[in-house]
Amino acid sequence: MRRPRMTEAGLDSVYNDVRAYAQVAGYYDKIEDLEIRISQGFSTASESEMTFEAASAILRGRLADGEGVQRRAAWYAQRVLGGRSCCVGNHVLQERDGKLMSPLVEQLKQYGLAVRDVDFTNIRDAVAPVRPKKRIEGLIIDQPCNKLTLIKGLGIERRRLLQEPTLFDRNPRHAVVRRATTSAIGTLVMGEWILRSALPTVDVRCILMLVDPDLHSRDFMAIETTGTFVKQLSGEWHSLEPNSVVGSSDLWRQAGHDLEDLALPSTLVAREGLMRLPVDRATRCLMVLDVLWSRQAGASGLAAMTVGEIAREVERRFLIEYTNDHRRHDIEDCLENGGFVERPPYESKCYALTATGVYQGLVTRRLLSKGLAKAFDGDLEANVLGPIRKQARLWARYHGGDQVVE
């Protein structure tokens, strides 16, 4: 009697089984232990609240140089100035289809504001001598007060000691050097010019947020630069000594606030919990996962969406301008590389949630839900483990040859 031969497909199937078994067996004796670990993690999250650090976890360390300072500038601005920081990391000017445009103006349109035509070329050429930086750290749109606030973030520069080290304070604070590069101020000048041209009757403010690069520090200083002209800028550095300070960590403490509150979402009332967070890379990634989970939760198969479909739904639900460069970085660099989404190989340019993406989407919704101080009292099997298991089995069936994509 001849023995059955192991085919290549059969070997691949066994290899997948071995990998899955090894991933569990290496850390847990029983699969029930793994389920308990996942349930405990969700319960812990349900007792917590959304913070800058909690939102940043989805990036898994994938940050460009200086992006940590820039994102914190947007978070702090929301708490200090009020409002919602949109356009975090957007270009002030960008070329699209061979023409100059501004994501800042497109963001105004997302809010339903009627904007005027802007001569972007003239503004770009006028500000070019100071070599403005490309990106901005936030645009706060306050429609009831008819006000726009433009945010640019920089790392704090310190020089002299405020006091000498003592036995009780071995790390005394240093005075903040109130200056900035002319290119950073030039970015605010260009942005202010664009916004005033688009909405002449709206009050436009420009704020430079100096943020401590130390990830464990919440120190900051917000300095107003509204009304600065290009002719005032020369050389590499621009002194901010004459400019007014509209907020700082010292003033925040003196008002009786906890500096850790700077890392919390804004207190805005919004129809979507994610609309209380600054629209930075982490928040956009969470928005994409939420859009995919909204589609997946009501599907019997694997819910896949194209990048265009995802972007349109993110813009519609969260009222943001979702540019092509941000879509690429968010979905490919962060979510796909982080294992939160995956491309079904035989579908055209689509993405679907992985089991990890389902879990992150559920945790995010819980962190942003009302009554965060209360522990989760729902059915963990039905509301957490069940959706994760369903998603894993859908992917297993798909990779096994079943057409389960909807």
mmCIF file of N, CA, C and O in Angstrom, residues 58-107:
data_model
loop_
_atom_site.group_PDB
_atom_site.id
_atom_site.type_symbol
_atom_site.label_atom_id
_atom_site.label_comp_id
_atom_site.label_asym_id
_atom_site.label_seq_id
_atom_site.Cartn_x
_atom_site.Cartn_y
_atom_site.Cartn_z
ATOM 1 N N ILE A 58 -0.624 53.340 18.704
ATOM 2 C CA ILE A 58 -0.888 52.745 17.404
ATOM 3 C C ILE A 58 0.249 52.989 16.417
ATOM 4 O O ILE A 58 0.428 52.245 15.451
ATOM 5 N N LEU A 59 1.045 54.026 16.647
ATOM 6 C CA LEU A 59 2.161 54.340 15.756
ATOM 7 C C LEU A 59 3.347 53.405 15.981
ATOM 8 O O LEU A 59 4.201 53.278 15.118
ATOM 9 N N ARG A 60 3.416 52.803 17.149
ATOM 10 C CA ARG A 60 4.447 51.816 17.492
ATOM 11 C C ARG A 60 5.850 52.322 17.155
ATOM 12 O O ARG A 60 6.672 51.622 16.569
ATOM 13 N N GLY A 61 6.100 53.594 17.533
ATOM 14 C CA GLY A 61 7.424 54.171 17.353
ATOM 15 C C GLY A 61 7.710 54.683 15.964
ATOM 16 O O GLY A 61 8.814 55.161 15.694
ATOM 17 N N ARG A 62 6.739 54.609 15.041
ATOM 18 C CA ARG A 62 6.977 55.065 13.664
ATOM 19 C C ARG A 62 6.726 56.564 13.567
ATOM 20 O O ARG A 62 5.669 57.018 13.149
ATOM 21 N N LEU A 63 7.702 57.347 13.986
ATOM 22 C CA LEU A 63 7.592 58.805 13.965
ATOM 23 C C LEU A 63 8.747 59.404 13.178
ATOM 24 O O LEU A 63 9.890 58.969 13.311
ATOM 25 N N ALA A 64 8.430 60.390 12.370
ATOM 26 C CA ALA A 64 9.479 61.123 11.676
ATOM 27 C C ALA A 64 10.175 62.047 12.672
ATOM 28 O O ALA A 64 9.691 62.289 13.776
ATOM 29 N N ASP A 65 11.339 62.570 12.294
ATOM 30 C CA ASP A 65 12.090 63.470 13.169
ATOM 31 C C ASP A 65 11.237 64.667 13.561
ATOM 32 O O ASP A 65 10.658 65.339 12.713
ATOM 33 N N GLY A 66 11.166 64.909 14.872
ATOM 34 C CA GLY A 66 10.433 66.066 15.359
ATOM 35 C C GLY A 66 8.937 65.888 15.429
ATOM 36 O O GLY A 66 8.228 66.781 15.910
ATOM 37 N N GLU A 67 8.412 64.738 14.972
ATOM 38 C CA GLU A 67 6.956 64.577 14.936
ATOM 39 C C GLU A 67 6.351 64.513 16.337
ATOM 40 O O GLU A 67 5.219 64.925 16.548
ATOM 41 N N GLY A 68 7.118 64.001 17.311
ATOM 42 C CA GLY A 68 6.615 63.959 18.677
ATOM 43 C C GLY A 68 6.344 65.357 19.213
ATOM 44 O O GLY A 68 5.309 65.610 19.832
ATOM 45 N N VAL A 69 7.272 66.289 18.974
ATOM 46 C CA VAL A 69 7.088 67.683 19.388
ATOM 47 C C VAL A 69 5.899 68.294 18.667
ATOM 48 O O VAL A 69 5.061 68.986 19.270
ATOM 49 N N GLN A 70 5.799 68.039 17.384
ATOM 50 C CA GLN A 70 4.723 68.637 16.593
ATOM 51 C C GLN A 70 3.351 68.146 17.045
ATOM 52 O O GLN A 70 2.401 68.929 17.159
ATOM 53 N N ARG A 71 3.245 66.853 17.326
ATOM 54 C CA ARG A 71 1.957 66.302 17.747
ATOM 55 C C ARG A 71 1.579 66.822 19.129
ATOM 56 O O ARG A 71 0.416 67.148 19.377
ATOM 57 N N ARG A 72 2.547 66.909 20.024
ATOM 58 C CA ARG A 72 2.234 67.434 21.360
ATOM 59 C C ARG A 72 1.853 68.907 21.300
ATOM 60 O O ARG A 72 1.034 69.380 22.088
ATOM 61 N N ALA A 73 2.437 69.646 20.376
ATOM 62 C CA ALA A 73 2.045 71.051 20.203
ATOM 63 C C ALA A 73 0.557 71.146 19.864
ATOM 64 O O ALA A 73 -0.153 72.021 20.367
ATOM 65 N N ALA A 74 0.076 70.243 19.030
ATOM 66 C CA ALA A 74 -1.336 70.238 18.657
ATOM 67 C C ALA A 74 -2.212 69.854 19.848
ATOM 68 O O ALA A 74 -3.276 70.453 20.073
ATOM 69 N N TRP A 75 -1.790 68.847 20.619
ATOM 70 C CA TRP A 75 -2.569 68.425 21.791
ATOM 71 C C TRP A 75 -2.632 69.531 22.836
ATOM 72 O O TRP A 75 -3.696 69.836 23.371
ATOM 73 N N TYR A 76 -1.484 70.150 23.125
ATOM 74 C CA TYR A 76 -1.459 71.207 24.141
ATOM 75 C C TYR A 76 -2.283 72.408 23.698
ATOM 76 O O TYR A 76 -2.969 73.041 24.506
ATOM 77 N N ALA A 77 -2.213 72.735 22.404
ATOM 78 C CA ALA A 77 -2.958 73.892 21.890
ATOM 79 C C ALA A 77 -4.456 73.719 22.103
ATOM 80 O O ALA A 77 -5.163 74.675 22.442
ATOM 81 N N GLN A 78 -4.944 72.489 21.891
ATOM 82 C CA GLN A 78 -6.371 72.240 22.107
ATOM 83 C C GLN A 78 -6.783 72.553 23.535
ATOM 84 O O GLN A 78 -7.804 73.182 23.782
ATOM 85 N N ARG A 79 -5.988 72.097 24.480
ATOM 86 C CA ARG A 79 -6.346 72.271 25.885
ATOM 87 C C ARG A 79 -6.201 73.728 26.325
ATOM 88 O O ARG A 79 -7.007 74.227 27.115
ATOM 89 N N VAL A 80 -5.174 74.402 25.844
ATOM 90 C CA VAL A 80 -4.881 75.766 26.288
ATOM 91 C C VAL A 80 -5.756 76.796 25.577
ATOM 92 O O VAL A 80 -6.250 77.737 26.197
ATOM 93 N N LEU A 81 -5.949 76.609 24.283
ATOM 94 C CA LEU A 81 -6.655 77.604 23.480
ATOM 95 C C LEU A 81 -8.109 77.227 23.233
ATOM 96 O O LEU A 81 -8.912 78.083 22.842
ATOM 97 N N GLY A 82 -8.456 75.973 23.450
ATOM 98 C CA GLY A 82 -9.809 75.517 23.169
ATOM 99 C C GLY A 82 -9.977 75.192 21.701
ATOM 100 O O GLY A 82 -9.268 75.720 20.840
ATOM 101 N N GLY A 83 -10.906 74.300 21.389
ATOM 102 C CA GLY A 83 -11.155 73.950 19.996
ATOM 103 C C GLY A 83 -10.552 72.617 19.611
ATOM 104 O O GLY A 83 -10.081 71.852 20.445
ATOM 105 N N ARG A 84 -10.555 72.359 18.326
ATOM 106 C CA ARG A 84 -10.061 71.103 17.767
ATOM 107 C C ARG A 84 -8.933 71.397 16.786
ATOM 108 O O ARG A 84 -9.113 72.159 15.841
ATOM 109 N N SER A 85 -7.786 70.782 16.996
ATOM 110 C CA SER A 85 -6.629 71.005 16.126
ATOM 111 C C SER A 85 -6.739 70.128 14.886
ATOM 112 O O SER A 85 -6.510 68.916 14.948
ATOM 113 N N CYS A 86 -7.108 70.738 13.770
ATOM 114 C CA CYS A 86 -7.131 70.031 12.491
ATOM 115 C C CYS A 86 -5.804 70.260 11.756
ATOM 116 O O CYS A 86 -4.972 71.053 12.192
ATOM 117 N N CYS A 87 -5.619 69.551 10.655
ATOM 118 C CA CYS A 87 -4.477 69.782 9.751
ATOM 119 C C CYS A 87 -3.121 69.584 10.420
ATOM 120 O O CYS A 87 -2.145 70.245 10.049
ATOM 121 N N VAL A 88 -3.024 68.705 11.405
ATOM 122 C CA VAL A 88 -1.743 68.478 12.078
ATOM 123 C C VAL A 88 -0.796 67.755 11.124
ATOM 124 O O VAL A 88 -1.064 66.641 10.691
ATOM 125 N N GLY A 89 0.302 68.429 10.785
ATOM 126 C CA GLY A 89 1.266 67.845 9.858
ATOM 127 C C GLY A 89 0.941 68.075 8.396
ATOM 128 O O GLY A 89 1.646 67.561 7.521
ATOM 129 N N ASN A 90 -0.110 68.851 8.111
ATOM 130 C CA ASN A 90 -0.430 69.155 6.713
ATOM 131 C C ASN A 90 0.524 70.185 6.140
ATOM 132 O O ASN A 90 1.063 71.035 6.856
ATOM 133 N N HIS A 91 0.703 70.140 4.829
ATOM 134 C CA HIS A 91 1.426 71.204 4.126
ATOM 135 C C HIS A 91 0.582 72.480 4.151
ATOM 136 O O HIS A 91 -0.647 72.425 4.110
ATOM 137 N N VAL A 92 1.266 73.608 4.214
ATOM 138 C CA VAL A 92 0.559 74.887 4.080
ATOM 139 C C VAL A 92 0.195 75.101 2.618
ATOM 140 O O VAL A 92 -0.917 75.510 2.283
ATOM 141 N N LEU A 93 1.134 74.807 1.741
ATOM 142 C CA LEU A 93 0.909 74.848 0.297
ATOM 143 C C LEU A 93 1.321 73.512 -0.300
ATOM 144 O O LEU A 93 2.308 72.907 0.133
ATOM 145 N N GLN A 94 0.576 73.073 -1.301
ATOM 146 C CA GLN A 94 0.856 71.780 -1.909
ATOM 147 C C GLN A 94 0.421 71.826 -3.369
ATOM 148 O O GLN A 94 -0.512 72.546 -3.722
ATOM 149 N N GLU A 95 1.096 71.057 -4.189
ATOM 150 C CA GLU A 95 0.716 70.996 -5.597
ATOM 151 C C GLU A 95 -0.189 69.797 -5.816
ATOM 152 O O GLU A 95 0.120 68.682 -5.390
ATOM 153 N N ARG A 96 -1.324 70.023 -6.467
ATOM 154 C CA ARG A 96 -2.258 68.942 -6.760
ATOM 155 C C ARG A 96 -2.742 69.107 -8.194
ATOM 156 O O ARG A 96 -3.254 70.160 -8.567
ATOM 157 N N ASP A 97 -2.545 68.072 -8.982
ATOM 158 C CA ASP A 97 -2.934 68.094 -10.400
ATOM 159 C C ASP A 97 -2.294 69.275 -11.129
ATOM 160 O O ASP A 97 -2.936 69.935 -11.976
ATOM 161 N N GLY A 98 -1.041 69.553 -10.785
ATOM 162 C CA GLY A 98 -0.301 70.608 -11.471
ATOM 163 C C GLY A 98 -0.623 72.016 -11.011
ATOM 164 O O GLY A 98 -0.095 72.985 -11.569
ATOM 165 N N LYS A 99 -1.477 72.161 -9.981
ATOM 166 C CA LYS A 99 -1.835 73.491 -9.492
ATOM 167 C C LYS A 99 -1.555 73.595 -7.995
ATOM 168 O O LYS A 99 -1.661 72.612 -7.265
ATOM 169 N N LEU A 100 -1.219 74.804 -7.564
ATOM 170 C CA LEU A 100 -1.012 75.040 -6.141
ATOM 171 C C LEU A 100 -2.357 75.083 -5.415
ATOM 172 O O LEU A 100 -3.335 75.636 -5.915
ATOM 173 N N MET A 101 -2.392 74.474 -4.227
ATOM 174 C CA MET A 101 -3.579 74.516 -3.377
ATOM 175 C C MET A 101 -3.103 74.506 -1.930
ATOM 176 O O MET A 101 -1.910 74.352 -1.652
ATOM 177 N N SER A 102 -4.027 74.707 -1.019
ATOM 178 C CA SER A 102 -3.682 74.683 0.396
ATOM 179 C C SER A 102 -4.645 73.765 1.146
ATOM 180 O O SER A 102 -5.864 73.986 1.113
ATOM 181 N N PRO A 103 -4.119 72.722 1.815
ATOM 182 C CA PRO A 103 -4.985 71.879 2.655
ATOM 183 C C PRO A 103 -5.713 72.680 3.731
ATOM 184 O O PRO A 103 -6.771 72.260 4.196
ATOM 185 N N LEU A 104 -5.147 73.830 4.131
ATOM 186 C CA LEU A 104 -5.826 74.666 5.126
ATOM 187 C C LEU A 104 -7.149 75.187 4.575
ATOM 188 O O LEU A 104 -8.177 75.180 5.267
ATOM 189 N N VAL A 105 -7.133 75.631 3.333
ATOM 190 C CA VAL A 105 -8.358 76.133 2.704
ATOM 191 C C VAL A 105 -9.341 74.988 2.478
ATOM 192 O O VAL A 105 -10.559 75.139 2.674
ATOM 193 N N GLU A 106 -8.819 73.826 2.063
ATOM 194 C CA GLU A 106 -9.693 72.665 1.857
ATOM 195 C C GLU A 106 -10.338 72.239 3.170
ATOM 196 O O GLU A 106 -11.477 71.773 3.186
ATOM 197 N N GLN A 107 -9.623 72.399 4.281
ATOM 198 C CA GLN A 107 -10.198 72.062 5.584
ATOM 199 C C GLN A 107 -11.348 73.009 5.931
ATOM 200 O O GLN A 107 -12.359 72.598 6.496
#
